[in-house]
PDB file as gemmi writes it, atoms N, CA and C in Angstrom:
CRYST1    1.000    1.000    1.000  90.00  90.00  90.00 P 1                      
ATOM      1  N   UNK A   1      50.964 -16.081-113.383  1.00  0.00           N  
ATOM      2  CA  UNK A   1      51.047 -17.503-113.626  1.00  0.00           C  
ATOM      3  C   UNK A   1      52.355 -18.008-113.013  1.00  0.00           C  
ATOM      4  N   UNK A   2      51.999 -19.189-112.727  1.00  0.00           N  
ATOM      5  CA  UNK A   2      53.500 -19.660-111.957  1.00  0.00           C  
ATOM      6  C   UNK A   2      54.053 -20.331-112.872  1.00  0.00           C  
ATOM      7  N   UNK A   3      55.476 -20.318-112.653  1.00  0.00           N  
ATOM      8  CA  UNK A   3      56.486 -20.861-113.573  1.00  0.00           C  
ATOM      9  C   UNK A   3      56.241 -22.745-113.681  1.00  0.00           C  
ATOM     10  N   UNK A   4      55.281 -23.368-112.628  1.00  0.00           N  
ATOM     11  CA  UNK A   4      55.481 -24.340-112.952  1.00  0.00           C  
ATOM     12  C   UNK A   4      54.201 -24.785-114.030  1.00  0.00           C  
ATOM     13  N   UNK A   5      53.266 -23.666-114.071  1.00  0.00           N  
ATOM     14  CA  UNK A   5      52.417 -24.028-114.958  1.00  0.00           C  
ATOM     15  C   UNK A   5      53.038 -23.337-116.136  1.00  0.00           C  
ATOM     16  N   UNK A   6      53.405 -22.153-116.628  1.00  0.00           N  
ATOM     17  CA  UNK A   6      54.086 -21.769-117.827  1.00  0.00           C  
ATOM     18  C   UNK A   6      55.126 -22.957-118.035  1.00  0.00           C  
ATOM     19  N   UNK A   7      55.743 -23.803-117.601  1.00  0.00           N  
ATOM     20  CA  UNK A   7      56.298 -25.012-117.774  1.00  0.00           C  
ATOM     21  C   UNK A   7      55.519 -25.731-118.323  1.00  0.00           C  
ATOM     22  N   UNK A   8      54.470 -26.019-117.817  1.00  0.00           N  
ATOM     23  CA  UNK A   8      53.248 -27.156-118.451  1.00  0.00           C  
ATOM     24  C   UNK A   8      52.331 -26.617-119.763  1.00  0.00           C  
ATOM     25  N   UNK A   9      52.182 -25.785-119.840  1.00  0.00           N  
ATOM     26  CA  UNK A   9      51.516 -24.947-120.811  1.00  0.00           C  
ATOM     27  C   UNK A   9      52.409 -24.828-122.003  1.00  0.00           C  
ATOM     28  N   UNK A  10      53.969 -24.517-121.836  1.00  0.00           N  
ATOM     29  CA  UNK A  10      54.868 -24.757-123.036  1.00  0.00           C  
ATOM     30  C   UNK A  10      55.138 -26.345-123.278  1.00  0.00           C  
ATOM     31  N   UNK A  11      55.024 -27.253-122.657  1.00  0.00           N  
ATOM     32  CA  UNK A  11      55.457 -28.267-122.792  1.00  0.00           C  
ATOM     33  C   UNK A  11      53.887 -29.296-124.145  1.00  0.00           C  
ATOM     34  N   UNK A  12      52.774 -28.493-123.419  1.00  0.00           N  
ATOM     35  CA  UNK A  12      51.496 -28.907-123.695  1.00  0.00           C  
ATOM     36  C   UNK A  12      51.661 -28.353-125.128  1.00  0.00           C  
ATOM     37  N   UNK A  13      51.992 -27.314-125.091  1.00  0.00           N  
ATOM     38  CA  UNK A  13      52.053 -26.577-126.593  1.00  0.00           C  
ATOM     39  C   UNK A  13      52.840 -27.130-127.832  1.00  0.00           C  
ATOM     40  N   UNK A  14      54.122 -27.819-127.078  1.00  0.00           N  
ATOM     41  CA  UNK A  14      55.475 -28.021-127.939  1.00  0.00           C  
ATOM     42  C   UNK A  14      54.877 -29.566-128.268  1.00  0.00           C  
ATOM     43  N   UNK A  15      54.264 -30.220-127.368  1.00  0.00           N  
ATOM     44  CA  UNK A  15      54.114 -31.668-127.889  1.00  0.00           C  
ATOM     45  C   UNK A  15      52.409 -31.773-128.410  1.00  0.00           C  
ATOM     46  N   UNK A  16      51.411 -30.866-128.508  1.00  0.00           N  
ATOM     47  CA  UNK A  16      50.473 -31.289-128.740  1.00  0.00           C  
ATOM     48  C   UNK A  16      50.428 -31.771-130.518  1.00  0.00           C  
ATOM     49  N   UNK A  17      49.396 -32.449-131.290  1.00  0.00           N  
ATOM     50  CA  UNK A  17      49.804 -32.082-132.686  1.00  0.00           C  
ATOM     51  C   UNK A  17      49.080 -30.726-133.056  1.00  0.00           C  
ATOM     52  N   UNK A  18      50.274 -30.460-134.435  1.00  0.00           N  
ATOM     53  CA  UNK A  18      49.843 -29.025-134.980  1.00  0.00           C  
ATOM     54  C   UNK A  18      48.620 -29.125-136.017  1.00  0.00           C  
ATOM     55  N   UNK A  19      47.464 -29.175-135.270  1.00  0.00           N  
ATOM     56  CA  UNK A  19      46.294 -29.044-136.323  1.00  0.00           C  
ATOM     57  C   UNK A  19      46.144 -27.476-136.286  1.00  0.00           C  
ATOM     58  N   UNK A  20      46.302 -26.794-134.998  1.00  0.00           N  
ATOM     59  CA  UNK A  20      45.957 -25.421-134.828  1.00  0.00           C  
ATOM     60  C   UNK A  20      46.661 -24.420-134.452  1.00  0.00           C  
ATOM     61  N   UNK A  21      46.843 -23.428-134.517  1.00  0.00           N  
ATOM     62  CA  UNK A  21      47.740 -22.316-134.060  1.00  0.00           C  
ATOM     63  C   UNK A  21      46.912 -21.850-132.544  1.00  0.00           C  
ATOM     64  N   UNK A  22      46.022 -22.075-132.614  1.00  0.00           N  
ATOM     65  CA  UNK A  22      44.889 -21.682-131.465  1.00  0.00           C  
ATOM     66  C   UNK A  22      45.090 -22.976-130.063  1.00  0.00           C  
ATOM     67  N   UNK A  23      44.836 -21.831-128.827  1.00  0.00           N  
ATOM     68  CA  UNK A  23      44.925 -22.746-127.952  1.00  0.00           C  
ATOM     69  C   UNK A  23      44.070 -23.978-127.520  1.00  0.00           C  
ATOM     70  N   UNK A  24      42.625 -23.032-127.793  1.00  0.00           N  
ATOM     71  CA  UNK A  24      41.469 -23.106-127.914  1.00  0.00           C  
ATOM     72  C   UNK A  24      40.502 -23.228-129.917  1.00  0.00           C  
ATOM     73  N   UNK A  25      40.845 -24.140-130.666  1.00  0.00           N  
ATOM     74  CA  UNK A  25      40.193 -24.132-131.595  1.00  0.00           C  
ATOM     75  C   UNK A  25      39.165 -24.565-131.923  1.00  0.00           C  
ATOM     76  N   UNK A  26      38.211 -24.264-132.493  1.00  0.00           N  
ATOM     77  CA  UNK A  26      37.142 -24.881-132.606  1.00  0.00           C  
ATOM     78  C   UNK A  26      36.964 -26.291-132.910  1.00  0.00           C  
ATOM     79  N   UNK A  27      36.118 -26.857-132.583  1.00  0.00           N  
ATOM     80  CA  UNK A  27      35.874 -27.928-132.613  1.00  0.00           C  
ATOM     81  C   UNK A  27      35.800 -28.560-134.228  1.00  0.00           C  
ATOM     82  N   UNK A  28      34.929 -27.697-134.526  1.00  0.00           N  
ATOM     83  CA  UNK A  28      34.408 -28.150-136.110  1.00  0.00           C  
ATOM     84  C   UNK A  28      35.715 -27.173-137.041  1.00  0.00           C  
ATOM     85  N   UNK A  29      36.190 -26.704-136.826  1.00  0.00           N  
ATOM     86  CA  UNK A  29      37.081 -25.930-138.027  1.00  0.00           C  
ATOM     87  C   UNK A  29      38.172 -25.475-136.732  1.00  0.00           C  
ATOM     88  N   UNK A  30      39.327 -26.176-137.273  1.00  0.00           N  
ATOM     89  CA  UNK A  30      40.439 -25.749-136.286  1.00  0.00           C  
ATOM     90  C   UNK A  30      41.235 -24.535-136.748  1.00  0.00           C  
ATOM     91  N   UNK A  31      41.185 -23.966-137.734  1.00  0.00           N  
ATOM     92  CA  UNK A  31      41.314 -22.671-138.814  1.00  0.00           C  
ATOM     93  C   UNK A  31      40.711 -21.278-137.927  1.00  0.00           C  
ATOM     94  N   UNK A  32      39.529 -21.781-137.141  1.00  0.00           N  
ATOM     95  CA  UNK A  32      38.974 -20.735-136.281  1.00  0.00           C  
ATOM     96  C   UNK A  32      39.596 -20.924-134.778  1.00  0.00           C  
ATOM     97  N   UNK A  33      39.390 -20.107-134.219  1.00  0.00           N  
ATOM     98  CA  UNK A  33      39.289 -19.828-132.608  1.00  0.00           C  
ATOM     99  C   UNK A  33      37.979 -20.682-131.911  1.00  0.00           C  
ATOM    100  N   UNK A  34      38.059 -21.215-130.728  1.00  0.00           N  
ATOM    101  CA  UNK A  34      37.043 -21.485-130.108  1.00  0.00           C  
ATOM    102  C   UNK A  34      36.155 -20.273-129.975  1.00  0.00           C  
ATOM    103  N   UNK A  35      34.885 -19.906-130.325  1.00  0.00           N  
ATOM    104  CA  UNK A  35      34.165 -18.519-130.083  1.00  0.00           C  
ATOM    105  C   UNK A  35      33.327 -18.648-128.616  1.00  0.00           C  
ATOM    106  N   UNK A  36      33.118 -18.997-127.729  1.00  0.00           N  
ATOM    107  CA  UNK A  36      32.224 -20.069-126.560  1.00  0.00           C  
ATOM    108  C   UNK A  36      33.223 -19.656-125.542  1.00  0.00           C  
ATOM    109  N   UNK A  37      34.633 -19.350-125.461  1.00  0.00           N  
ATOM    110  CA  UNK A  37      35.039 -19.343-124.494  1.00  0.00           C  
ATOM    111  C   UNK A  37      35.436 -20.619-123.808  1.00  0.00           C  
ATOM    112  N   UNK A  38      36.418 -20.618-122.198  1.00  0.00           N  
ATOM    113  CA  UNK A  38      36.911 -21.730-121.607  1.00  0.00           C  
ATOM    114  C   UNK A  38      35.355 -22.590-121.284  1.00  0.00           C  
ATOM    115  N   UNK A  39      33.964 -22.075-121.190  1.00  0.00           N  
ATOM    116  CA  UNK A  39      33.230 -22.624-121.168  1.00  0.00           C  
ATOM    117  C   UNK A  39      32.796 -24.061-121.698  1.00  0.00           C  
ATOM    118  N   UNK A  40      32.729 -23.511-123.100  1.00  0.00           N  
ATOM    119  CA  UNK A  40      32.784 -24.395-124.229  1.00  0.00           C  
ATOM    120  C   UNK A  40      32.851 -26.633-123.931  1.00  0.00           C  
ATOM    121  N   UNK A  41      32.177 -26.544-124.075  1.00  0.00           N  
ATOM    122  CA  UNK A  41      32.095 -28.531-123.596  1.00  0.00           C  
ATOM    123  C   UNK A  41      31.934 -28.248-121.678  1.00  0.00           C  
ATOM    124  N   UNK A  42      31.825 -27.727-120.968  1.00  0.00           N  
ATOM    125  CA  UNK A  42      31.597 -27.872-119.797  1.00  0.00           C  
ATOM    126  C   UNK A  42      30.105 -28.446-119.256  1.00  0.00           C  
ATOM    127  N   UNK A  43      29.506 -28.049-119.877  1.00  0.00           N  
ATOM    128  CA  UNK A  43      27.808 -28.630-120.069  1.00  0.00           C  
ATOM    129  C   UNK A  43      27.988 -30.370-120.186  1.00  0.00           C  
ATOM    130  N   UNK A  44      29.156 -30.679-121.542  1.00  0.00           N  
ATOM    131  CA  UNK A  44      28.797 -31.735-121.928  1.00  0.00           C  
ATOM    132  C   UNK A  44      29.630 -33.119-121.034  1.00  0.00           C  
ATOM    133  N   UNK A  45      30.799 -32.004-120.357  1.00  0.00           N  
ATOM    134  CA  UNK A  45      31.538 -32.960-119.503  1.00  0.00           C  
ATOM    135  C   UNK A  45      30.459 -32.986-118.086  1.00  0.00           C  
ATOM    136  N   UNK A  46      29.640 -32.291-117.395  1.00  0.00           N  
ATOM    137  CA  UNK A  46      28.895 -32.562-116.287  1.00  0.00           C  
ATOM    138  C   UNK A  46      27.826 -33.615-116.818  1.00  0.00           C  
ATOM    139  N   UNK A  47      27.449 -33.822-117.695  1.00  0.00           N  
ATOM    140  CA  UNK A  47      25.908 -34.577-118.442  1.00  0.00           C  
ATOM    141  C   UNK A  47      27.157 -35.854-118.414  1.00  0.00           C  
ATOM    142  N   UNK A  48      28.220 -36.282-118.827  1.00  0.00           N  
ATOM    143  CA  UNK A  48      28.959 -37.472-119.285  1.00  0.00           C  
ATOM    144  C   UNK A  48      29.315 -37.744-118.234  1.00  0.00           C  
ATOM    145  N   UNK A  49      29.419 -37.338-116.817  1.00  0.00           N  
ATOM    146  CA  UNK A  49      30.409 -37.541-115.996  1.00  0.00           C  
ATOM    147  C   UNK A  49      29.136 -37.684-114.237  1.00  0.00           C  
ATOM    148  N   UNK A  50      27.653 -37.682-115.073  1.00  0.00           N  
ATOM    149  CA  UNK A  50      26.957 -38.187-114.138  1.00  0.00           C  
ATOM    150  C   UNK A  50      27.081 -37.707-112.847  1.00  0.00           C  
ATOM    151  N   UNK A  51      27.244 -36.056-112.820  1.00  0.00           N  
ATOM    152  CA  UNK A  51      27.325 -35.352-111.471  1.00  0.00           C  
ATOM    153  C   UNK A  51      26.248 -34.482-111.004  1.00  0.00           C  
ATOM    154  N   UNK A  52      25.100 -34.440-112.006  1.00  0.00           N  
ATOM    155  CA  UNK A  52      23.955 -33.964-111.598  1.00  0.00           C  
ATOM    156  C   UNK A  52      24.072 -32.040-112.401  1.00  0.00           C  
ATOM    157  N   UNK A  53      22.747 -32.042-112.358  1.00  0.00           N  
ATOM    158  CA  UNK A  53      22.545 -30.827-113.080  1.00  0.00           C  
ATOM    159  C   UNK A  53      23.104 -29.046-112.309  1.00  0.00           C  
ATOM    160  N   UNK A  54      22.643 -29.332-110.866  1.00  0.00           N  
ATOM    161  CA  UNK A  54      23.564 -28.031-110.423  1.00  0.00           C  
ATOM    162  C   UNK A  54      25.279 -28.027-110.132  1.00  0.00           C  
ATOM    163  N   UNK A  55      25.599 -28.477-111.548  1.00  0.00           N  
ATOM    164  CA  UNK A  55      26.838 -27.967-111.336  1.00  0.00           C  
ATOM    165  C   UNK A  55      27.222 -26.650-112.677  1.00  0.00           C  
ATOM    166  N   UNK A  56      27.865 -25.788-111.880  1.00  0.00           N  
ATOM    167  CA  UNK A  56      27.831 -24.664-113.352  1.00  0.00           C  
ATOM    168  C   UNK A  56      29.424 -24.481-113.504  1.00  0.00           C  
ATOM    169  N   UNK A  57      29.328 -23.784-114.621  1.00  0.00           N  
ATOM    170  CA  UNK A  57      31.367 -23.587-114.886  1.00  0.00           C  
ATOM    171  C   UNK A  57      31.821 -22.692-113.427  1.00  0.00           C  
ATOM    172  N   UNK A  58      31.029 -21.411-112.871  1.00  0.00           N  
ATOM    173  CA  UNK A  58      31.365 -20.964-111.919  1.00  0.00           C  
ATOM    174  C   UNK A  58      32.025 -21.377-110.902  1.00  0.00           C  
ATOM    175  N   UNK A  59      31.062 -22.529-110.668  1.00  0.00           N  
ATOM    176  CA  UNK A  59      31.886 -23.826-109.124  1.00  0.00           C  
ATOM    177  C   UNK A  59      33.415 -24.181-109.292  1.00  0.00           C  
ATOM    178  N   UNK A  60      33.866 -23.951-110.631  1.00  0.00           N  
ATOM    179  CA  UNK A  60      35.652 -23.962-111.148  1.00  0.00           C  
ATOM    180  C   UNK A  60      36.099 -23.227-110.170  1.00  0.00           C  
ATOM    181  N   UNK A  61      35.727 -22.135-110.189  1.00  0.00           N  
ATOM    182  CA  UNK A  61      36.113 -20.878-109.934  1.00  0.00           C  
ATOM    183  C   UNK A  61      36.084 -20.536-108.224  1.00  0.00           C  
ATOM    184  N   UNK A  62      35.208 -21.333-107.615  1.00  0.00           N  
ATOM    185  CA  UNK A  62      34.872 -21.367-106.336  1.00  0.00           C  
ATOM    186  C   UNK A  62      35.585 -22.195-105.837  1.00  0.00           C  
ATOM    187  N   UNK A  63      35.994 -23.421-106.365  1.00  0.00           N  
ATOM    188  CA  UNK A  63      36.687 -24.467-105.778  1.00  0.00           C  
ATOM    189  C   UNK A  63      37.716 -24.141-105.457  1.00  0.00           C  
ATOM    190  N   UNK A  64      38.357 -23.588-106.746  1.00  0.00           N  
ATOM    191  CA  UNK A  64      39.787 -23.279-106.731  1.00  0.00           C  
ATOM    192  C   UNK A  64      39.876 -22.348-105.445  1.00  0.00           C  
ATOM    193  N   UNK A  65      39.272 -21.439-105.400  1.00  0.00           N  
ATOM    194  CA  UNK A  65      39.331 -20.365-104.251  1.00  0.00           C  
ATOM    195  C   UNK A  65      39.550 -21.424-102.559  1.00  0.00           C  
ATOM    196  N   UNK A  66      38.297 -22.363-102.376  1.00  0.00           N  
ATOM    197  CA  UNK A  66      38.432 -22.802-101.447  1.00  0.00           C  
ATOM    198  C   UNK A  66      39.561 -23.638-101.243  1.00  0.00           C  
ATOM    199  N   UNK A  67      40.437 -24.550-102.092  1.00  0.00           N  
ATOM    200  CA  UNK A  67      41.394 -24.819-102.305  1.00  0.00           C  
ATOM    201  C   UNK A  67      42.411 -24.458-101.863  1.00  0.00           C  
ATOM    202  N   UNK A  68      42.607 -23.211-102.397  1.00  0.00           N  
ATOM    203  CA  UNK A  68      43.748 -22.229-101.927  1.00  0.00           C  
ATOM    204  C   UNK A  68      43.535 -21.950-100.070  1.00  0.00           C  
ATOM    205  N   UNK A  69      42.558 -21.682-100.123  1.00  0.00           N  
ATOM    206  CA  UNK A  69      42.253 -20.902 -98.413  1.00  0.00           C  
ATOM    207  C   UNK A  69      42.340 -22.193 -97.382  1.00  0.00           C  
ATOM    208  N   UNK A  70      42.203 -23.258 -98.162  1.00  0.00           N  
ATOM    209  CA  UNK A  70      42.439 -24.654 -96.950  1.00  0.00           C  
ATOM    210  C   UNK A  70      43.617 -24.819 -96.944  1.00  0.00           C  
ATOM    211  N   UNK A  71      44.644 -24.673 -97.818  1.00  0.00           N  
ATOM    212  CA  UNK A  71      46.079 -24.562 -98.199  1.00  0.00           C  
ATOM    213  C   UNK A  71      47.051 -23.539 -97.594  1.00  0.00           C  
ATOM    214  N   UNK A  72      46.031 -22.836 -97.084  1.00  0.00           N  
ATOM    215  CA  UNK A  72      46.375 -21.495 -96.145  1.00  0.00           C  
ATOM    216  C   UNK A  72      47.176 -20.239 -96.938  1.00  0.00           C  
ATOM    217  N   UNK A  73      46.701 -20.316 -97.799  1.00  0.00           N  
ATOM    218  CA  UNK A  73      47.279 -19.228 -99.204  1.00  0.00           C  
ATOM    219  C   UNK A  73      46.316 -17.673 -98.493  1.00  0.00           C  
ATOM    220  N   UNK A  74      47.294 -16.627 -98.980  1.00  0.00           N  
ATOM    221  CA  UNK A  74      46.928 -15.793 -98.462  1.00  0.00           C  
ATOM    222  C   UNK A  74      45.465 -14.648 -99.055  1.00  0.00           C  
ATOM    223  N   UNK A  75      44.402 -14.776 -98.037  1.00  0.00           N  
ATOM    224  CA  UNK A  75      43.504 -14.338 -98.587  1.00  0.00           C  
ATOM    225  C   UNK A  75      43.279 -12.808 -99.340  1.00  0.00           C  
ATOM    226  N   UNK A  76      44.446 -12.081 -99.141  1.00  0.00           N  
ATOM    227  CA  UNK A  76      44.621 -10.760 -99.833  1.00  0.00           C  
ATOM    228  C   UNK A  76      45.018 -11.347-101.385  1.00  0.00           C  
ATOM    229  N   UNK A  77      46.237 -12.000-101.354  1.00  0.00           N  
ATOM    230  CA  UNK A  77      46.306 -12.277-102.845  1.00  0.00           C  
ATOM    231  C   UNK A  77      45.370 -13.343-103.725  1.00  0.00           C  
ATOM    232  N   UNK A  78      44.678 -14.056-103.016  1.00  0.00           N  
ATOM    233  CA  UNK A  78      43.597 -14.541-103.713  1.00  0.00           C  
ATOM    234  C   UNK A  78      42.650 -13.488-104.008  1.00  0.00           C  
ATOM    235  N   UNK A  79      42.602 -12.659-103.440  1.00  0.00           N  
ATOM    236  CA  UNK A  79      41.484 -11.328-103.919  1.00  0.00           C  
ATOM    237  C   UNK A  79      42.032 -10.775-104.728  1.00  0.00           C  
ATOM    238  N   UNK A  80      43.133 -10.642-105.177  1.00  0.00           N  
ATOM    239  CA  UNK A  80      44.030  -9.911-106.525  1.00  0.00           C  
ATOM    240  C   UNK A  80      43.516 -10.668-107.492  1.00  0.00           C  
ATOM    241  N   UNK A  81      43.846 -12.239-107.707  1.00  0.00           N  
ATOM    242  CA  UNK A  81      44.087 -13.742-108.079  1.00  0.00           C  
ATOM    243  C   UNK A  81      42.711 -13.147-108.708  1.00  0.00           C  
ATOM    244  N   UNK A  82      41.189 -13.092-108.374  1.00  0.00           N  
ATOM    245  CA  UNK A  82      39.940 -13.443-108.767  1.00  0.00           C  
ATOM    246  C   UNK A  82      39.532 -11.910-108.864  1.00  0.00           C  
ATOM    247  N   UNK A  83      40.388 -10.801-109.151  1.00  0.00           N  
ATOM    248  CA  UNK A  83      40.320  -9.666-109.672  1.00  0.00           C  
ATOM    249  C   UNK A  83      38.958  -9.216-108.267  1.00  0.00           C  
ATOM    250  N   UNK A  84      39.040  -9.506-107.026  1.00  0.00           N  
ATOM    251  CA  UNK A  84      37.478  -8.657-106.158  1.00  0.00           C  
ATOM    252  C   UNK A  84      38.171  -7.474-105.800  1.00  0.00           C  
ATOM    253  N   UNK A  85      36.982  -6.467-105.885  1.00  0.00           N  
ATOM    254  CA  UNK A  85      37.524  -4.820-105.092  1.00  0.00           C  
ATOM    255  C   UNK A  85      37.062  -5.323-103.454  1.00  0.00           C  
ATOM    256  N   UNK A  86      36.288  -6.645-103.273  1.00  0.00           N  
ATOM    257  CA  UNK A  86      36.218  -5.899-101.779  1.00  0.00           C  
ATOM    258  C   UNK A  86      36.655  -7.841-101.387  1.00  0.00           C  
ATOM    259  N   UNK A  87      37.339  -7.507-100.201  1.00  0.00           N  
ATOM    260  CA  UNK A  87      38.361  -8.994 -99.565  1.00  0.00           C  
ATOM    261  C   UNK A  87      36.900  -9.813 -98.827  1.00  0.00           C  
ATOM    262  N   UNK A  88      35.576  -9.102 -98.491  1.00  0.00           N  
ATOM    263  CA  UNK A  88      34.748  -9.892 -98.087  1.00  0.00           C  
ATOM    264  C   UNK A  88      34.033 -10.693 -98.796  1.00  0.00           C  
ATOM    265  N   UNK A  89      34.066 -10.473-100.338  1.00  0.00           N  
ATOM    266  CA  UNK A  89      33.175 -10.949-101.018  1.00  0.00           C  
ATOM    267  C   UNK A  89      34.118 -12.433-101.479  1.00  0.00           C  
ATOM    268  N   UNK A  90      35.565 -12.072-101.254  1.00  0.00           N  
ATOM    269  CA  UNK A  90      36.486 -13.298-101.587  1.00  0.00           C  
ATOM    270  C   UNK A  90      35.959 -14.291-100.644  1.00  0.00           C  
ATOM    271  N   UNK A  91      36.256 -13.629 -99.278  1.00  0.00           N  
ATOM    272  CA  UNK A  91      36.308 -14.763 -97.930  1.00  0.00           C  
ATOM    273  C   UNK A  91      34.872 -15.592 -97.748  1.00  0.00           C  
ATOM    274  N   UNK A  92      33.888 -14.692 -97.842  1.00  0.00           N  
ATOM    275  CA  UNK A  92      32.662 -15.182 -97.717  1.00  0.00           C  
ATOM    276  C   UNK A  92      31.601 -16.113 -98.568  1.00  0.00           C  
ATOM    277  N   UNK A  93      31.892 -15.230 -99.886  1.00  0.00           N  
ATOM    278  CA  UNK A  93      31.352 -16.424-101.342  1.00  0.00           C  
ATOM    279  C   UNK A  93      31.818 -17.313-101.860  1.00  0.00           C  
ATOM    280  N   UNK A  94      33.815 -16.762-102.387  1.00  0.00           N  
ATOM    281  CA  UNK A  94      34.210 -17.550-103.175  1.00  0.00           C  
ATOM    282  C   UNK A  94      35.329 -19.000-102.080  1.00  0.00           C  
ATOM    283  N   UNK A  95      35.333 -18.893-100.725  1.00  0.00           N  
ATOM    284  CA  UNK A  95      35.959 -20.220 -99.869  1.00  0.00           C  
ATOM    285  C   UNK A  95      34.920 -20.840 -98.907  1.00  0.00           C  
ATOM    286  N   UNK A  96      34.194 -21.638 -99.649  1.00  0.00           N  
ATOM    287  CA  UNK A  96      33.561 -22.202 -98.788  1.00  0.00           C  
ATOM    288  C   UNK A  96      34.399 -23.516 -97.590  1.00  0.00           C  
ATOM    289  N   UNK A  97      33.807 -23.915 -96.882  1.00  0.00           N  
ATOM    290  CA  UNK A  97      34.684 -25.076 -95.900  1.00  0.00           C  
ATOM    291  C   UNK A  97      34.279 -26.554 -95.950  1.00  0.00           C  
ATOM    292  N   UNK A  98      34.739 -27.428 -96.933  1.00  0.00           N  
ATOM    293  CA  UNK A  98      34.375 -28.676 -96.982  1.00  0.00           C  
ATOM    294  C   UNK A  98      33.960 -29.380 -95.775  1.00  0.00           C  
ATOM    295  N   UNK A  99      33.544 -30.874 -95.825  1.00  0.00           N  
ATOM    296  CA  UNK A  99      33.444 -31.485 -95.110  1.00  0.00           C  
ATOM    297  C   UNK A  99      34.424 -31.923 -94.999  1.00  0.00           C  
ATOM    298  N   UNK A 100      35.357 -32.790 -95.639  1.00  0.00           N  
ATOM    299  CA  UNK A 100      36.894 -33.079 -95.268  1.00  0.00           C  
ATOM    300  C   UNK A 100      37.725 -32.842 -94.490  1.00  0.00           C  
ATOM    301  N   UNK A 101      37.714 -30.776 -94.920  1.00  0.00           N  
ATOM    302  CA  UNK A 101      38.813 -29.740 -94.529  1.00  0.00           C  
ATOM    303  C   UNK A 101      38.190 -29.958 -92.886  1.00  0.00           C  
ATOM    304  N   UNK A 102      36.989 -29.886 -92.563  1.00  0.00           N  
ATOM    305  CA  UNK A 102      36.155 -29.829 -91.273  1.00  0.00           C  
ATOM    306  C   UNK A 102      37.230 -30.740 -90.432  1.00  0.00           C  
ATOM    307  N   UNK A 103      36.574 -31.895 -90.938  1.00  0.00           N  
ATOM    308  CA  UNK A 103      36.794 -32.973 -90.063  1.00  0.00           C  
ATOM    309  C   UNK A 103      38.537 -32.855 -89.824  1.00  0.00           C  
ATOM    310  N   UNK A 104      39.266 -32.634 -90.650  1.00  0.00           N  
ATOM    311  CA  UNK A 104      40.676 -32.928 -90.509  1.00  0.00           C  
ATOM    312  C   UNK A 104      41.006 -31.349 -90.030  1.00  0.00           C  
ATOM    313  N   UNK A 105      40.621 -30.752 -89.561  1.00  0.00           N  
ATOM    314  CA  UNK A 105      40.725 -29.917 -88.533  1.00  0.00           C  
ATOM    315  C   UNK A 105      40.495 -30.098 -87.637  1.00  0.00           C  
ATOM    316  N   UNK A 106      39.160 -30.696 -87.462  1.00  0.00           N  
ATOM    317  CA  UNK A 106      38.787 -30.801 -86.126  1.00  0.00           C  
ATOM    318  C   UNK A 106      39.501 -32.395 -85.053  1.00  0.00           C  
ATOM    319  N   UNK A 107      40.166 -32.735 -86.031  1.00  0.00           N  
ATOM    320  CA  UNK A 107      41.188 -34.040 -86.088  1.00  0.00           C  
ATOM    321  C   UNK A 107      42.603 -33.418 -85.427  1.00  0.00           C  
ATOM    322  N   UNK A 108      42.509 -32.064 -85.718  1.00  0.00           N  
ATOM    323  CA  UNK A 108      43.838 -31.352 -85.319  1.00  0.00           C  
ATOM    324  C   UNK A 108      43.340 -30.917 -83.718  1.00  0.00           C  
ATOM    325  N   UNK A 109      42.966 -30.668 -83.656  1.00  0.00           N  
ATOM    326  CA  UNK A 109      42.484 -30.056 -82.238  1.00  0.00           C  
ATOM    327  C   UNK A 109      42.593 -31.124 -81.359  1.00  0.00           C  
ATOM    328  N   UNK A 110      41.320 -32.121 -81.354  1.00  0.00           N  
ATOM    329  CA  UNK A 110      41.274 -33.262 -80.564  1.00  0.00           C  
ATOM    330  C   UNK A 110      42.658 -33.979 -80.191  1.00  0.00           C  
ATOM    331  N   UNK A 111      43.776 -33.942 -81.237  1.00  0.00           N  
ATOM    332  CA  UNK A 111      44.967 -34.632 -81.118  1.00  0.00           C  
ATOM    333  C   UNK A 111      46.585 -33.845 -80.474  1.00  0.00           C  
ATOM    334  N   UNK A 112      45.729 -32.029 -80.275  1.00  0.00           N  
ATOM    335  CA  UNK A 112      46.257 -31.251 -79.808  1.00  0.00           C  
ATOM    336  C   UNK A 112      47.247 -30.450 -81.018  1.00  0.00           C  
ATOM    337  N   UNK A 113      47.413 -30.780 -81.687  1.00  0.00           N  
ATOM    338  CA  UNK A 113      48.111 -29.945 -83.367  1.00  0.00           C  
ATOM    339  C   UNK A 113      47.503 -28.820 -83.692  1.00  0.00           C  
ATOM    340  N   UNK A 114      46.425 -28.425 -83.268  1.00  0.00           N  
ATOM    341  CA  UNK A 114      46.348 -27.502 -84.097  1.00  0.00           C  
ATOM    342  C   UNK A 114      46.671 -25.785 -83.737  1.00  0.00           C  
ATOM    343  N   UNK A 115      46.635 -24.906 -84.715  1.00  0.00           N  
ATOM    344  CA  UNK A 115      48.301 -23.762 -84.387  1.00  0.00           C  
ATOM    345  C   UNK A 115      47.256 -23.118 -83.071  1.00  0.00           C  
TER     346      UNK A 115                                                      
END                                                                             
């Protein structure tokens, strides 16, 4: 974890109110743990937020990856990062190439920038 999120994570902690000792408490009894996992309300934020049904908690997990690799973060330690034994299954499944990242590449070339 990077120090600037252990920054945000203590800060989140020190000012939230103390209903719970838990990071994650249940919804209905804050006395318990969330049992559901980071999952937990992800269903209910895609249904509220009008983005259509194929979206799953996984795509978190994918984004972030592609994120990093447009950012030019290094694809060995993103394979540490998402725990893979093999660096192809990082490069190939989990970074896909936006349309955005496309175009503003291909924005680099045409204008002669790019490495």
């Amino acid at each position: 974890m990077t120090a600037r999120l252990t920054g945000t994570l203590k800060a989140w902690l020190r000012n939230r109110k103390a209903i719970s000792h838990y990071v994650f408490p249940s919804p209905d009894d804050p006395t318990v743990p969330m049992l559901t996992g980071s999952k937990f309300g992800f269903e209910t934020a895609v249904t509220r937020a009008e983005i259509g049904e194929d979206v799953h908690f996984h795509d978190l997990r994918r984004t972030g990856a592609t994120r990093w690799a447009e950012r030019g973060g290094s694809m060995k330690v993103l394979q540490e990062i998402l725990n893979h034994a093999d660096i192809n299954i990082t490069a190939k499944i989990y970074t896909q190439v936006s349309g955005d990242f496309k175009r503003q590449e291909m924005e680099k070339v045409e204008n002669g920038q790019a490495k």
